[in-house]
């Protein structure tokens, strides 16, 4: 028993070292380029920063920047919940769209590799300049929305808390789908982990394709759904089209608020993102991973 246990420990250690080797490039890059700016931004969030000519004056204000964000700022308490609601809707749209596309391109038909490349091309081409031009030209909107005045109908029949984020998502619907390329690949990889013999056994037992999807494909993809939810959350919270991030960047040049207040807003936003990801992990641990097992 002891040699077997030692061999297993050596194998686990070797796998762990291989994982750390793949992560080492990111870890070194983070420590060299990102660790100091993050720590410094957290420190100055407790200061009022003023530029006096070529000098920088920092006055310690404690938690005043954080208090100002919720008690006196007129925009931030409105932009934050609106952006959170929009992100929840975007998560549903992107993950559902990626799941449908992944199932379609995983079928056996001529030229499916070409279709996979087509759906991944937006990931390669989605630079900020291209996306900004598309948004400026109205390329992110669906023509049917203006033709049938969908925004007007939503405003009439839904409350402002639901209509406003939904209209924001619909106005950038095409651009949102541009962010689904990586998710499609993840789902395609997940589908390939499900053995074809399982589907063959289901067909022998008389299961329909619809039943196979609910009983085999969806439970098998549960961990990948969770992975895509987390990836999409991080991706959307750094989106260049975020009004909230735009506002946080703008207050840096405000003579009253400045860099200290902007850093405080950034850390408040970061805390909300961590809470949301933690909530998804708890839900996923209870449902997604348990179903996969």
GROMACS .gro file of C-alpha atoms in nm, residues 109-217:
model
  109
  109UNK     CA    1  -2.214   1.793  -4.117
  110UNK     CA    2  -1.978   1.906  -4.396
  111UNK     CA    3  -1.780   2.220  -4.320
  112UNK     CA    4  -1.853   2.239  -3.946
  113UNK     CA    5  -1.491   2.346  -3.879
  114UNK     CA    6  -1.553   2.655  -4.094
  115UNK     CA    7  -1.862   2.745  -3.893
  116UNK     CA    8  -1.666   2.711  -3.570
  117UNK     CA    9  -1.406   2.954  -3.704
  118UNK     CA   10  -1.679   3.198  -3.811
  119UNK     CA   11  -1.831   3.206  -3.463
  120UNK     CA   12  -1.485   3.259  -3.307
  121UNK     CA   13  -1.378   3.537  -3.546
  122UNK     CA   14  -1.547   3.815  -3.341
  123UNK     CA   15  -1.317   3.727  -3.049
  124UNK     CA   16  -1.013   3.794  -3.269
  125UNK     CA   17  -1.161   4.108  -3.426
  126UNK     CA   18  -1.328   4.258  -3.120
  127UNK     CA   19  -1.083   4.540  -3.047
  128UNK     CA   20  -1.216   4.848  -2.869
  129UNK     CA   21  -1.184   5.064  -3.180
  130UNK     CA   22  -1.392   4.824  -3.393
  131UNK     CA   23  -1.658   4.783  -3.127
  132UNK     CA   24  -1.676   5.158  -3.068
  133UNK     CA   25  -1.726   5.219  -3.439
  134UNK     CA   26  -1.999   4.957  -3.454
  135UNK     CA   27  -2.176   5.114  -3.160
  136UNK     CA   28  -2.141   5.465  -3.302
  137UNK     CA   29  -2.285   5.354  -3.636
  138UNK     CA   30  -2.576   5.176  -3.469
  139UNK     CA   31  -2.448   4.833  -3.567
  140UNK     CA   32  -2.521   4.691  -3.225
  141UNK     CA   33  -2.896   4.746  -3.252
  142UNK     CA   34  -3.159   4.526  -3.409
  143UNK     CA   35  -3.357   4.707  -3.679
  144UNK     CA   36  -3.677   4.540  -3.563
  145UNK     CA   37  -3.656   4.723  -3.229
  146UNK     CA   38  -3.701   5.066  -3.387
  147UNK     CA   39  -3.942   4.941  -3.651
  148UNK     CA   40  -4.192   4.816  -3.392
  149UNK     CA   41  -4.098   5.060  -3.114
  150UNK     CA   42  -4.008   4.778  -2.874
  151UNK     CA   43  -3.855   5.022  -2.626
  152UNK     CA   44  -4.183   5.215  -2.607
  153UNK     CA   45  -4.380   4.897  -2.541
  154UNK     CA   46  -4.138   4.785  -2.270
  155UNK     CA   47  -4.159   5.126  -2.102
  156UNK     CA   48  -4.538   5.108  -2.096
  157UNK     CA   49  -4.587   4.751  -1.979
  158UNK     CA   50  -4.284   4.703  -1.751
  159UNK     CA   51  -4.165   4.891  -1.447
  160UNK     CA   52  -3.873   5.130  -1.485
  161UNK     CA   53  -3.649   4.894  -1.287
  162UNK     CA   54  -3.702   4.617  -1.545
  163UNK     CA   55  -3.754   4.818  -1.863
  164UNK     CA   56  -3.438   5.031  -1.840
  165UNK     CA   57  -3.181   4.745  -1.817
  166UNK     CA   58  -3.373   4.539  -2.074
  167UNK     CA   59  -3.374   4.826  -2.324
  168UNK     CA   60  -3.002   4.878  -2.263
  169UNK     CA   61  -2.932   4.513  -2.344
  170UNK     CA   62  -3.152   4.516  -2.657
  171UNK     CA   63  -2.984   4.833  -2.787
  172UNK     CA   64  -2.649   4.650  -2.786
  173UNK     CA   65  -2.781   4.301  -2.860
  174UNK     CA   66  -2.560   4.234  -3.164
  175UNK     CA   67  -2.246   4.354  -2.985
  176UNK     CA   68  -2.332   4.137  -2.685
  177UNK     CA   69  -2.341   3.829  -2.908
  178UNK     CA   70  -1.990   3.923  -3.026
  179UNK     CA   71  -1.868   3.823  -2.680
  180UNK     CA   72  -1.991   3.462  -2.711
  181UNK     CA   73  -1.700   3.313  -2.913
  182UNK     CA   74  -1.497   3.185  -2.619
  183UNK     CA   75  -1.809   3.050  -2.451
  184UNK     CA   76  -1.898   2.856  -2.768
  185UNK     CA   77  -1.553   2.692  -2.767
  186UNK     CA   78  -1.586   2.600  -2.400
  187UNK     CA   79  -1.923   2.437  -2.462
  188UNK     CA   80  -1.789   2.253  -2.770
  189UNK     CA   81  -1.507   2.116  -2.557
  190UNK     CA   82  -1.758   2.019  -2.289
  191UNK     CA   83  -1.976   1.834  -2.538
  192UNK     CA   84  -1.673   1.637  -2.656
  193UNK     CA   85  -1.616   1.511  -2.300
  194UNK     CA   86  -1.951   1.329  -2.308
  195UNK     CA   87  -1.901   0.977  -2.444
  196UNK     CA   88  -2.092   0.892  -2.761
  197UNK     CA   89  -2.169   0.550  -2.612
  198UNK     CA   90  -2.398   0.721  -2.361
  199UNK     CA   91  -2.608   0.866  -2.645
  200UNK     CA   92  -2.609   0.529  -2.823
  201UNK     CA   93  -2.738   0.358  -2.510
  202UNK     CA   94  -3.008   0.623  -2.475
  203UNK     CA   95  -3.118   0.574  -2.837
  204UNK     CA   96  -3.138   0.197  -2.783
  205UNK     CA   97  -3.361   0.260  -2.481
  206UNK     CA   98  -3.590   0.470  -2.700
  207UNK     CA   99  -3.491   0.818  -2.577
  208UNK     CA  100  -3.571   1.107  -2.810
  209UNK     CA  101  -3.310   1.376  -2.892
  210UNK     CA  102  -3.499   1.615  -2.664
  211UNK     CA  103  -3.486   1.368  -2.375
  212UNK     CA  104  -3.117   1.304  -2.442
  213UNK     CA  105  -3.050   1.677  -2.418
  214UNK     CA  106  -3.219   1.712  -2.079
  215UNK     CA  107  -3.093   1.385  -1.932
  216UNK     CA  108  -2.741   1.364  -2.079
  217UNK     CA  109  -2.615   1.680  -2.249
   0.00000   0.00000   0.00000
